[in-house]
Amino acid sequence: MADKNDQTDGTDDDGVREVSRDRRLAALRGSERVLSESPFARTLGERLALLTAEAPGVYDLDGRLDAYGDGIVAHLEARTAELLGMEAAAFFPTGTMAQQVALRCWAGRTGNDAVALHPLSHLEKHERKAYMVLSGLRPVHPTDEPRNPTAAEVRELDEPFGTLSLELPLREPGFVLPTWEELTEVVEAARERDAVVHFDGARLWECAPHFGVGLADIAALADSVYVSFYKSLDGIAGAALAGPASMIEEAKAWRHRYGGQVAQQWPTVLAALAGLDRELPRLPSYVAHAKVVAKALDEAFRGAGVPWFRINPGVPHTHQFQVWLPYPPEVLEEAGVRLAEETRTTLFNRWFPGEVPGLAVTEVTVASSALSWTANDIGAAVGALLDRVAADG
């Protein structure tokens, strides 16, 4: 099977044409209506124009350039710490680096190199196990169920651990969250085990509506919190680690050792500040509309007689969720791109093979472009997509 990022279309063993990245992005960019957005749809010029337009409103552009983390970088750190109710925060070029530094700091402070975490967490699945390879830490898994661990599972772990790391939301099983009561109980269980608590909160920004509390209330449960500036806030890149002032000072020293002491970061930081101004206030509306979208998709697939499908979770916990369909991903991508090319409507983005052969899964992100979509709009687009799937079948 050809690489999905190939620049030219190919065919698989069944003769189904595979969609190149260039063709998929061209179809997305040509669409007038987009249900599930992609952060990579803009051109360089469009991204630069957006930054130029928004920058004067988020920071004094007559100020000097940042140098190795001062100036505008320090301003973003202070704002992030205030939003999360933490003593201090440190800006990192990547979330992967922020996570490794956090766990390394806590291991040194607790004297325990064991990290309790989910085997489906970002630390395990998408960071090449850097916490193990670079810092010599080791995992213990409270559960392998497709959800965050329970308080009982944390209490019953059969060996000591220094840090409990919770990914909020847990992406791989469908951007799922515990209830507020469950979250507070699992944190309490970790404290009973004399462990510190770290939140992998790359997408923490959109969790507040589900929990029914503010961001600072969520962060207050943890000893440290990592947040991303591009996953939910439409920034260019970058992350922050927030926590006690003494720990953040230590984290900055490790940031330097890990190669994160970048000379100038003002474009990335300006985009992060713009995202905090523009997207953070909108996230509750995205989360609310995701429930509308998920219900409409469920009704549309049922009405079309799709033999098996799944909206996961059935009622989204954030503004992101999964859709599972009983077709090969190549067929769904080809049908989706043709729908966009022929009707200027994009319903879904990338499709990936499911764990069971013959199933495919995609992640839906409901953001500004989806707010105008009604249930009828979604039903019509699903019907048009399935017509093209049938034609390819």
Tab-separated table of C-alpha atoms in Angstrom:
chain	number	residue	atom	x	y	z
A	1	MET	CA	0.000	0.000	0.000
A	2	ALA	CA	1.355	3.431	-0.951
A	3	ASP	CA	2.348	5.964	1.688
A	4	LYS	CA	-0.527	8.337	2.432
A	5	ASN	CA	1.868	11.258	2.130
A	6	ASP	CA	2.980	10.330	-1.398
A	7	GLN	CA	2.734	13.240	-3.786
A	8	THR	CA	1.082	11.218	-6.553
A	9	ASP	CA	-1.918	8.910	-6.439
A	10	GLY	CA	-1.315	5.159	-6.493
A	11	THR	CA	-3.474	2.056	-6.310
A	12	ASP	CA	-3.672	-0.710	-3.743
A	13	ASP	CA	-3.850	-4.447	-4.450
A	14	ASP	CA	-7.596	-4.230	-5.142
A	15	GLY	CA	-7.189	-1.482	-7.702
A	16	VAL	CA	-8.591	1.253	-5.442
A	17	ARG	CA	-6.905	4.553	-6.094
A	18	GLU	CA	-5.127	5.966	-3.062
A	19	VAL	CA	-5.384	9.664	-2.361
A	20	SER	CA	-2.225	11.733	-2.272
A	21	ARG	CA	-1.727	14.398	0.345
A	22	ASP	CA	-1.591	17.147	-2.280
A	23	ARG	CA	-4.894	16.078	-3.829
A	24	ARG	CA	-6.583	15.751	-0.436
A	25	LEU	CA	-5.425	19.199	0.683
A	26	ALA	CA	-6.396	20.755	-2.646
A	27	ALA	CA	-9.896	19.317	-2.295
A	28	LEU	CA	-10.117	20.583	1.276
A	29	ARG	CA	-8.879	24.041	0.366
A	30	GLY	CA	-11.363	24.220	-2.503
A	31	SER	CA	-14.312	23.383	-0.276
A	32	GLU	CA	-16.858	25.999	0.659
A	33	ARG	CA	-18.199	23.886	3.513
A	34	VAL	CA	-16.003	21.885	5.915
A	35	LEU	CA	-17.338	19.807	8.784
A	36	SER	CA	-14.070	18.510	10.278
A	37	GLU	CA	-11.191	20.957	10.090
A	38	SER	CA	-7.500	20.305	9.491
A	39	PRO	CA	-4.754	22.522	10.965
A	40	PHE	CA	-2.658	22.039	7.822
A	41	ALA	CA	-5.092	23.297	5.193
A	42	ARG	CA	-3.679	26.826	4.921
A	43	THR	CA	-0.839	27.908	2.678
A	44	LEU	CA	2.257	29.610	4.067
A	45	GLY	CA	0.949	32.915	2.786
A	46	GLU	CA	-2.427	32.490	4.443
A	47	ARG	CA	-0.858	31.514	7.748
A	48	LEU	CA	1.459	34.524	7.595
A	49	ALA	CA	-1.405	36.866	6.688
A	50	LEU	CA	-3.484	35.621	9.629
A	51	LEU	CA	-0.579	36.125	12.017
A	52	THR	CA	0.088	39.604	10.640
A	53	ALA	CA	-3.569	40.570	11.040
A	54	GLU	CA	-3.930	39.277	14.598
A	55	ALA	CA	-0.527	40.125	16.071
A	56	PRO	CA	-1.131	43.845	16.809
A	57	GLY	CA	-4.057	42.939	19.034
A	58	VAL	CA	-2.226	40.438	21.214
A	59	TYR	CA	1.153	42.052	21.968
A	60	ASP	CA	3.007	45.332	21.616
A	61	LEU	CA	4.845	44.970	18.313
A	62	ASP	CA	7.089	47.911	19.154
A	63	GLY	CA	8.671	45.773	21.850
A	64	ARG	CA	12.039	44.155	21.266
A	65	LEU	CA	12.526	40.641	19.971
A	66	ASP	CA	12.693	37.819	22.494
A	67	ALA	CA	16.088	36.323	23.286
A	68	TYR	CA	16.310	32.805	24.703
A	69	GLY	CA	12.942	32.885	26.444
A	70	ASP	CA	12.469	36.426	27.702
A	71	GLY	CA	10.145	39.193	26.491
A	72	ILE	CA	7.085	37.899	24.678
A	73	VAL	CA	7.893	34.307	25.692
A	74	ALA	CA	7.862	35.247	29.367
A	75	HIS	CA	4.593	37.098	28.763
A	76	LEU	CA	2.956	33.943	27.368
A	77	GLU	CA	4.327	31.902	30.272
A	78	ALA	CA	2.821	34.302	32.800
A	79	ARG	CA	-0.530	34.339	31.028
A	80	THR	CA	-0.636	30.537	30.865
A	81	ALA	CA	0.191	30.198	34.544
A	82	GLU	CA	-2.590	32.643	35.386
A	83	LEU	CA	-5.147	30.802	33.215
A	84	LEU	CA	-4.283	27.507	34.891
A	85	GLY	CA	-4.017	28.942	38.399
A	86	MET	CA	-0.426	27.715	38.714
A	87	GLU	CA	2.562	29.503	40.244
A	88	ALA	CA	4.619	29.473	37.058
A	89	ALA	CA	4.865	28.082	33.532
A	90	ALA	CA	7.630	27.389	31.024
A	91	PHE	CA	7.229	27.541	27.239
A	92	PHE	CA	8.532	24.558	25.255
A	93	PRO	CA	8.913	24.153	21.497
A	94	THR	CA	7.116	20.774	21.655
A	95	GLY	CA	4.805	18.967	24.003
A	96	THR	CA	6.955	15.861	23.824
A	97	MET	CA	9.843	17.793	25.359
A	98	ALA	CA	7.604	19.330	28.012
A	99	GLN	CA	6.324	15.897	29.038
A	100	GLN	CA	9.782	14.348	29.290
A	101	VAL	CA	11.060	17.211	31.408
A	102	ALA	CA	8.062	17.072	33.743
A	103	LEU	CA	8.412	13.347	34.396
A	104	ARG	CA	12.166	13.616	34.813
A	105	CYS	CA	11.806	16.402	37.365
A	106	TRP	CA	9.213	14.510	39.380
A	107	ALA	CA	11.245	11.283	39.341
A	108	GLY	CA	14.175	13.154	40.810
A	109	ARG	CA	12.047	14.810	43.459
A	110	THR	CA	10.143	11.683	44.502
A	111	GLY	CA	13.116	9.342	44.227
A	112	ASN	CA	10.959	6.879	42.259
A	113	ASP	CA	11.482	6.221	38.538
A	114	ALA	CA	8.124	4.443	38.011
A	115	VAL	CA	5.401	6.328	36.133
A	116	ALA	CA	1.809	5.078	36.318
A	117	LEU	CA	0.187	5.764	32.958
A	118	HIS	CA	-2.163	4.301	30.375
A	119	PRO	CA	-0.636	2.091	27.647
A	120	LEU	CA	-2.668	4.082	25.085
A	121	SER	CA	-1.396	7.450	26.325
A	122	HIS	CA	0.513	9.882	24.142
A	123	LEU	CA	3.642	9.157	26.179
A	124	GLU	CA	3.484	5.515	25.083
A	125	LYS	CA	2.009	5.756	21.595
A	126	HIS	CA	3.364	8.949	20.048
A	127	GLU	CA	6.621	9.930	21.766
A	128	ARG	CA	8.749	6.856	20.949
A	129	LYS	CA	8.809	6.083	24.679
A	130	ALA	CA	11.174	9.014	25.202
A	131	TYR	CA	10.528	9.041	28.954
A	132	MET	CA	12.098	5.566	29.058
A	133	VAL	CA	14.871	6.018	26.499
A	134	LEU	CA	16.067	9.481	27.522
A	135	SER	CA	15.333	9.536	31.234
A	136	GLY	CA	15.470	5.882	32.216
A	137	LEU	CA	11.969	5.926	33.674
A	138	ARG	CA	9.755	2.864	33.632
A	139	PRO	CA	6.000	2.425	33.172
A	140	VAL	CA	3.402	0.726	35.315
A	141	HIS	CA	-0.096	0.388	33.867
A	142	PRO	CA	-3.073	0.682	36.215
A	143	THR	CA	-5.405	-0.495	33.434
A	144	ASP	CA	-5.515	-1.323	29.742
A	145	GLU	CA	-9.237	-0.566	29.442
A	146	PRO	CA	-10.023	2.175	26.866
A	147	ARG	CA	-10.442	4.881	29.523
A	148	ASN	CA	-8.431	6.594	32.210
A	149	PRO	CA	-7.756	4.495	35.330
A	150	THR	CA	-10.128	4.376	38.270
A	151	ALA	CA	-9.256	5.195	41.863
A	152	ALA	CA	-9.476	1.508	42.766
A	153	GLU	CA	-7.027	0.565	40.018
A	154	VAL	CA	-4.550	3.185	41.222
A	155	ARG	CA	-4.868	2.042	44.825
A	156	GLU	CA	-4.412	-1.607	43.844
A	157	LEU	CA	-1.239	-1.218	41.799
A	158	ASP	CA	1.136	-3.846	43.123
A	159	GLU	CA	4.253	-1.655	43.199
A	160	PRO	CA	5.134	1.897	44.240
A	161	PHE	CA	5.218	4.684	41.646
A	162	GLY	CA	6.436	8.246	41.886
A	163	THR	CA	4.133	9.920	39.347
A	164	LEU	CA	0.642	9.293	38.029
A	165	SER	CA	0.259	10.724	34.510
A	166	LEU	CA	-3.281	11.221	33.219
A	167	GLU	CA	-4.014	12.226	29.614
A	168	LEU	CA	-7.064	14.508	29.530
A	169	PRO	CA	-8.791	13.672	27.281
A	170	LEU	CA	-7.407	10.229	26.437
A	171	ARG	CA	-7.194	10.498	22.658
A	172	GLU	CA	-6.759	6.954	21.369
A	173	PRO	CA	-10.057	5.524	22.706
A	174	GLY	CA	-12.001	8.526	21.367
A	175	PHE	CA	-11.004	11.661	23.327
A	176	VAL	CA	-12.636	10.278	26.465
A	177	LEU	CA	-12.762	11.842	29.918
A	178	PRO	CA	-13.723	10.585	33.367
A	179	THR	CA	-16.438	12.362	35.308
A	180	TRP	CA	-15.350	15.124	37.674
A	181	GLU	CA	-16.019	12.847	40.632
A	182	GLU	CA	-13.952	10.050	39.063
A	183	LEU	CA	-11.079	12.438	38.337
A	184	THR	CA	-10.966	13.818	41.871
A	185	GLU	CA	-11.101	10.297	43.294
A	186	VAL	CA	-8.231	8.992	41.152
A	187	VAL	CA	-6.083	11.997	42.129
A	188	GLU	CA	-6.865	11.334	45.783
A	189	ALA	CA	-5.878	7.696	45.295
A	190	ALA	CA	-2.519	8.762	43.866
A	191	ARG	CA	-1.935	11.036	46.865
A	192	GLU	CA	-2.646	8.087	49.147
A	193	ARG	CA	0.177	6.279	47.330
A	194	ASP	CA	2.515	9.245	48.012
A	195	ALA	CA	2.690	9.986	44.287
A	196	VAL	CA	2.586	13.288	42.442
A	197	VAL	CA	0.071	13.849	39.643
A	198	HIS	CA	0.888	15.131	36.154
A	199	PHE	CA	-1.813	16.000	33.614
A	200	ASP	CA	-1.008	15.467	29.947
A	201	GLY	CA	-3.404	18.262	29.057
A	202	ALA	CA	-2.487	18.899	25.432
A	203	ARG	CA	-6.236	19.272	24.874
A	204	LEU	CA	-7.112	20.418	28.396
A	205	TRP	CA	-8.511	23.680	27.050
A	206	GLU	CA	-11.736	22.013	25.856
A	207	CYS	CA	-12.300	19.811	28.923
A	208	ALA	CA	-13.948	22.419	31.162
A	209	PRO	CA	-17.506	22.042	29.752
A	210	HIS	CA	-17.477	18.283	30.396
A	211	PHE	CA	-16.282	18.670	33.974
A	212	GLY	CA	-18.472	21.701	34.666
A	213	VAL	CA	-15.628	23.623	36.317
A	214	GLY	CA	-13.007	26.148	35.224
A	215	LEU	CA	-9.559	25.436	33.821
A	216	ALA	CA	-7.871	26.482	37.060
A	217	ASP	CA	-10.106	24.095	39.012
A	218	ILE	CA	-8.986	21.200	36.808
A	219	ALA	CA	-5.313	22.159	36.993
A	220	ALA	CA	-5.517	22.556	40.768
A	221	LEU	CA	-5.903	18.785	41.101
A	222	ALA	CA	-2.453	18.176	39.605
A	223	ASP	CA	1.105	18.987	40.594
A	224	SER	CA	1.970	19.853	36.979
A	225	VAL	CA	0.050	20.341	33.752
A	226	TYR	CA	1.201	20.370	30.134
A	227	VAL	CA	-0.908	22.224	27.544
A	228	SER	CA	-0.538	22.599	23.793
A	229	PHE	CA	-0.967	25.814	21.837
A	230	TYR	CA	-1.765	24.266	18.460
A	231	LYS	CA	-3.989	21.230	19.068
A	232	SER	CA	-7.019	23.238	20.209
A	233	LEU	CA	-5.976	26.856	19.839
A	234	ASP	CA	-4.942	26.908	16.152
A	235	GLY	CA	-1.400	27.994	16.948
A	236	ILE	CA	1.677	27.164	14.901
A	237	ALA	CA	3.365	24.945	17.493
A	238	GLY	CA	4.559	25.078	21.081
A	239	ALA	CA	3.484	23.984	24.532
A	240	ALA	CA	3.735	25.013	28.152
A	241	LEU	CA	4.444	23.174	31.378
A	242	ALA	CA	2.843	24.725	34.456
A	243	GLY	CA	3.372	23.936	38.121
A	244	PRO	CA	5.122	25.092	41.307
A	245	ALA	CA	7.686	27.844	40.771
A	246	SER	CA	10.621	25.750	42.038
A	247	MET	CA	9.741	22.848	39.748
A	248	ILE	CA	9.341	25.147	36.735
A	249	GLU	CA	12.774	26.674	37.368
A	250	GLU	CA	14.223	23.173	37.340
A	251	ALA	CA	12.212	22.398	34.190
A	252	LYS	CA	13.778	25.391	32.443
A	253	ALA	CA	17.239	24.029	33.210
A	254	TRP	CA	16.256	20.678	31.677
A	255	ARG	CA	14.648	22.511	28.748
A	256	HIS	CA	18.074	23.966	27.997
A	257	ARG	CA	19.724	20.544	28.259
A	258	TYR	CA	17.141	19.010	25.945
A	259	GLY	CA	17.782	21.661	23.285
A	260	GLY	CA	14.678	23.734	23.875
A	261	GLN	CA	16.397	27.034	24.680
A	262	VAL	CA	15.550	28.554	21.282
A	263	ALA	CA	17.015	31.939	20.382
A	264	GLN	CA	13.805	33.504	19.005
A	265	GLN	CA	10.268	32.145	19.185
A	266	TRP	CA	8.125	35.211	18.663
A	267	PRO	CA	6.119	33.975	15.610
A	268	THR	CA	5.074	30.816	17.446
A	269	VAL	CA	4.320	32.736	20.631
A	270	LEU	CA	2.307	35.405	18.793
A	271	ALA	CA	0.190	32.660	17.232
A	272	ALA	CA	-0.306	31.076	20.658
A	273	LEU	CA	-1.437	34.380	22.166
A	274	ALA	CA	-3.811	34.917	19.232
A	275	GLY	CA	-5.219	31.433	19.747
A	276	LEU	CA	-5.859	32.124	23.415
A	277	ASP	CA	-7.764	35.277	22.433
A	278	ARG	CA	-9.670	33.809	19.476
A	279	GLU	CA	-10.210	30.106	20.071
A	280	LEU	CA	-10.283	29.637	23.848
A	281	PRO	CA	-13.580	31.569	24.282
A	282	ARG	CA	-15.127	29.591	21.396
A	283	LEU	CA	-14.267	26.103	22.634
A	284	PRO	CA	-17.461	25.675	24.708
A	285	SER	CA	-19.549	26.308	21.577
A	286	TYR	CA	-17.467	23.756	19.653
A	287	VAL	CA	-17.978	21.177	22.414
A	288	ALA	CA	-21.732	21.808	22.444
A	289	HIS	CA	-22.034	21.569	18.662
A	290	ALA	CA	-19.971	18.370	18.583
A	291	LYS	CA	-22.891	16.686	20.354
A	292	VAL	CA	-25.242	17.919	17.626
A	293	VAL	CA	-22.891	16.713	14.903
A	294	ALA	CA	-22.407	13.296	16.495
A	295	LYS	CA	-26.148	12.748	16.861
A	296	ALA	CA	-26.788	13.832	13.260
A	297	LEU	CA	-24.100	11.475	11.954
A	298	ASP	CA	-25.601	8.610	13.948
A	299	GLU	CA	-29.058	9.292	12.520
A	300	ALA	CA	-27.696	9.666	8.998
A	301	PHE	CA	-25.817	6.343	9.056
A	302	ARG	CA	-28.825	4.576	10.559
A	303	GLY	CA	-31.128	6.096	7.985
A	304	ALA	CA	-28.828	5.040	5.166
A	305	GLY	CA	-28.775	1.442	6.394
A	306	VAL	CA	-25.027	1.263	6.971
A	307	PRO	CA	-24.524	-2.331	8.190
A	308	TRP	CA	-22.242	-1.367	11.089
A	309	PHE	CA	-20.863	1.914	12.334
A	310	ARG	CA	-19.878	3.590	15.549
A	311	ILE	CA	-19.755	7.150	16.842
A	312	ASN	CA	-17.259	7.023	19.677
A	313	PRO	CA	-18.128	8.192	22.258
A	314	GLY	CA	-21.817	8.359	21.400
A	315	VAL	CA	-22.049	11.711	23.171
A	316	PRO	CA	-18.661	13.436	22.689
A	317	HIS	CA	-16.813	14.543	25.814
A	318	THR	CA	-14.969	17.338	23.959
A	319	HIS	CA	-15.183	18.829	20.468
A	320	GLN	CA	-13.447	15.747	19.030
A	321	PHE	CA	-14.644	12.176	18.586
A	322	GLN	CA	-14.199	9.121	16.369
A	323	VAL	CA	-16.313	7.739	13.526
A	324	TRP	CA	-15.944	4.060	12.571
A	325	LEU	CA	-17.303	2.699	9.270
A	326	PRO	CA	-17.227	-0.777	7.644
A	327	TYR	CA	-15.272	0.194	4.541
A	328	PRO	CA	-11.566	0.267	3.641
A	329	PRO	CA	-9.932	3.610	4.431
A	330	GLU	CA	-8.786	4.010	0.815
A	331	VAL	CA	-12.384	3.773	-0.417
A	332	LEU	CA	-13.593	6.342	2.124
A	333	GLU	CA	-10.760	8.757	1.324
A	334	GLU	CA	-11.371	8.520	-2.419
A	335	ALA	CA	-15.112	9.007	-1.950
A	336	GLY	CA	-14.533	11.949	0.395
A	337	VAL	CA	-12.116	13.690	-1.937
A	338	ARG	CA	-14.426	13.230	-4.905
A	339	LEU	CA	-17.276	14.648	-2.834
A	340	ALA	CA	-15.146	17.714	-2.103
A	341	GLU	CA	-13.986	18.074	-5.707
A	342	GLU	CA	-17.492	17.714	-7.133
A	343	THR	CA	-19.595	19.544	-4.528
A	344	ARG	CA	-17.051	21.686	-2.636
A	345	THR	CA	-18.104	19.991	0.597
A	346	THR	CA	-15.654	18.250	2.938
A	347	LEU	CA	-17.204	15.920	5.478
A	348	PHE	CA	-14.231	14.015	6.963
A	349	ASN	CA	-10.458	14.184	6.659
A	350	ARG	CA	-8.042	11.264	7.009
A	351	TRP	CA	-9.221	7.668	7.385
A	352	PHE	CA	-7.091	4.978	9.013
A	353	PRO	CA	-7.344	1.188	9.198
A	354	GLY	CA	-9.264	-0.091	12.210
A	355	GLU	CA	-8.060	-2.848	14.476
A	356	VAL	CA	-10.391	-5.263	12.652
A	357	PRO	CA	-9.802	-5.730	8.892
A	358	GLY	CA	-12.458	-4.020	6.810
A	359	LEU	CA	-13.087	-1.228	9.315
A	360	ALA	CA	-11.820	2.328	9.122
A	361	VAL	CA	-11.715	5.138	11.670
A	362	THR	CA	-11.461	8.913	11.430
A	363	GLU	CA	-11.238	11.679	13.997
A	364	VAL	CA	-13.786	14.486	13.748
A	365	THR	CA	-12.813	17.942	14.995
A	366	VAL	CA	-15.733	20.339	15.355
A	367	ALA	CA	-14.543	23.945	15.190
A	368	SER	CA	-15.651	27.231	13.631
A	369	SER	CA	-16.315	25.848	10.152
A	370	ALA	CA	-18.758	23.271	11.540
A	371	LEU	CA	-20.977	25.634	13.522
A	372	SER	CA	-23.206	26.446	10.532
A	373	TRP	CA	-23.876	22.777	9.753
A	374	THR	CA	-27.397	21.577	10.602
A	375	ALA	CA	-28.548	17.995	11.030
A	376	ASN	CA	-30.093	18.167	7.556
A	377	ASP	CA	-26.804	19.378	6.073
A	378	ILE	CA	-24.986	16.453	7.673
A	379	GLY	CA	-27.591	13.954	6.486
A	380	ALA	CA	-27.341	15.179	2.911
A	381	ALA	CA	-23.536	15.086	2.932
A	382	VAL	CA	-23.460	11.577	4.428
A	383	GLY	CA	-25.839	10.385	1.712
A	384	ALA	CA	-23.652	11.902	-0.991
A	385	LEU	CA	-20.539	10.316	0.518
A	386	LEU	CA	-22.132	6.870	0.743
A	387	ASP	CA	-23.294	7.120	-2.902
A	388	ARG	CA	-19.659	7.528	-3.906
A	389	VAL	CA	-18.560	4.707	-1.606
A	390	ALA	CA	-21.110	2.430	-3.307
A	391	ALA	CA	-19.872	3.507	-6.741
A	392	ASP	CA	-16.323	2.517	-5.780
A	393	GLY	CA	-17.539	-0.774	-4.326
